Amino acid sequence: MFHGTADAVFSVADTIKWYEDFRDTWGGRAQNTARLFLVPQMNHCGGGPSCDQFDMLDALVKWVEQGPPPNSIVATAREQAPT
């Protein structure tokens, strides 16, 4: 899972709470099932003054097919359009 910290549609606090509840329910097994990555200053699903270019799908496929789970995801900022 990922969530932009500047998301104006859904609160990042709600996503963090959901993930904490998930971990509390599933205990140690939770880390084998899901990870949460917060993207500083990213808006809802992308945009904003952030590094919002990343490949979560490739990280997920590698985790499922090869292990181990990702501890971080490399992200880059999109190139600014000329003004």
PDB file of C-alpha atoms in Angstrom, residues 15-66:
ATOM      1  CA  THR A  15      -4.709   4.769   6.358  1.00  0.00           C
ATOM      2  CA  ILE A  16      -2.063   4.555   9.074  1.00  0.00           C
ATOM      3  CA  LYS A  17      -4.763   3.624  11.617  1.00  0.00           C
ATOM      4  CA  TRP A  18      -6.131   0.936   9.284  1.00  0.00           C
ATOM      5  CA  TYR A  19      -2.626  -0.504   8.810  1.00  0.00           C
ATOM      6  CA  GLU A  20      -1.946  -0.475  12.559  1.00  0.00           C
ATOM      7  CA  ASP A  21      -5.262  -2.269  13.185  1.00  0.00           C
ATOM      8  CA  PHE A  22      -4.325  -4.799  10.493  1.00  0.00           C
ATOM      9  CA  ARG A  23      -0.972  -5.433  12.211  1.00  0.00           C
ATOM     10  CA  ASP A  24      -2.669  -5.731  15.611  1.00  0.00           C
ATOM     11  CA  THR A  25      -5.120  -8.283  14.228  1.00  0.00           C
ATOM     12  CA  TRP A  26      -2.627 -10.383  12.280  1.00  0.00           C
ATOM     13  CA  GLY A  27       0.440 -10.009  14.509  1.00  0.00           C
ATOM     14  CA  GLY A  28       3.729 -11.117  12.961  1.00  0.00           C
ATOM     15  CA  ARG A  29       1.944 -12.512   9.921  1.00  0.00           C
ATOM     16  CA  ALA A  30       0.994  -8.967   8.857  1.00  0.00           C
ATOM     17  CA  GLN A  31       4.549  -8.212   7.709  1.00  0.00           C
ATOM     18  CA  ASN A  32       4.353 -11.227   5.400  1.00  0.00           C
ATOM     19  CA  THR A  33       1.157  -9.915   3.823  1.00  0.00           C
ATOM     20  CA  ALA A  34       1.239  -6.125   3.535  1.00  0.00           C
ATOM     21  CA  ARG A  35       3.506  -3.107   3.811  1.00  0.00           C
ATOM     22  CA  LEU A  36       2.611   0.580   3.967  1.00  0.00           C
ATOM     23  CA  PHE A  37       4.734   3.216   2.240  1.00  0.00           C
ATOM     24  CA  LEU A  38       4.061   6.907   2.871  1.00  0.00           C
ATOM     25  CA  VAL A  39       5.007   9.313   0.089  1.00  0.00           C
ATOM     26  CA  PRO A  40       5.883  12.745   1.520  1.00  0.00           C
ATOM     27  CA  GLN A  41       3.953  15.658  -0.011  1.00  0.00           C
ATOM     28  CA  MET A  42       2.219  13.488  -2.645  1.00  0.00           C
ATOM     29  CA  ASN A  43      -1.402  14.330  -3.449  1.00  0.00           C
ATOM     30  CA  HIS A  44      -4.143  11.742  -4.036  1.00  0.00           C
ATOM     31  CA  CYS A  45      -2.513   8.977  -6.146  1.00  0.00           C
ATOM     32  CA  GLY A  46       0.181  11.305  -7.498  1.00  0.00           C
ATOM     33  CA  GLY A  47       1.220  14.857  -8.117  1.00  0.00           C
ATOM     34  CA  GLY A  48       2.247  17.575  -5.730  1.00  0.00           C
ATOM     35  CA  PRO A  49       5.813  18.579  -4.850  1.00  0.00           C
ATOM     36  CA  SER A  50       6.895  15.000  -4.336  1.00  0.00           C
ATOM     37  CA  CYS A  51       8.762  12.011  -5.688  1.00  0.00           C
ATOM     38  CA  ASP A  52       5.625  10.382  -7.056  1.00  0.00           C
ATOM     39  CA  GLN A  53       7.152   8.242  -9.797  1.00  0.00           C
ATOM     40  CA  PHE A  54       7.654   4.684  -8.529  1.00  0.00           C
ATOM     41  CA  ASP A  55       6.900   1.109  -9.521  1.00  0.00           C
ATOM     42  CA  MET A  56       4.921  -0.596  -6.779  1.00  0.00           C
ATOM     43  CA  LEU A  57       3.813  -3.424  -9.074  1.00  0.00           C
ATOM     44  CA  ASP A  58       7.349  -4.600  -9.820  1.00  0.00           C
ATOM     45  CA  ALA A  59       8.174  -4.533  -6.098  1.00  0.00           C
ATOM     46  CA  LEU A  60       5.050  -6.595  -5.359  1.00  0.00           C
ATOM     47  CA  VAL A  61       5.812  -9.165  -8.070  1.00  0.00           C
ATOM     48  CA  LYS A  62       9.395  -9.559  -6.832  1.00  0.00           C
ATOM     49  CA  TRP A  63       8.131  -9.991  -3.257  1.00  0.00           C
ATOM     50  CA  VAL A  64       5.588 -12.664  -4.220  1.00  0.00           C
ATOM     51  CA  GLU A  65       7.787 -14.543  -6.661  1.00  0.00           C
ATOM     52  CA  GLN A  66      11.240 -14.170  -5.132  1.00  0.00           C
TER      53      GLN A  66
END
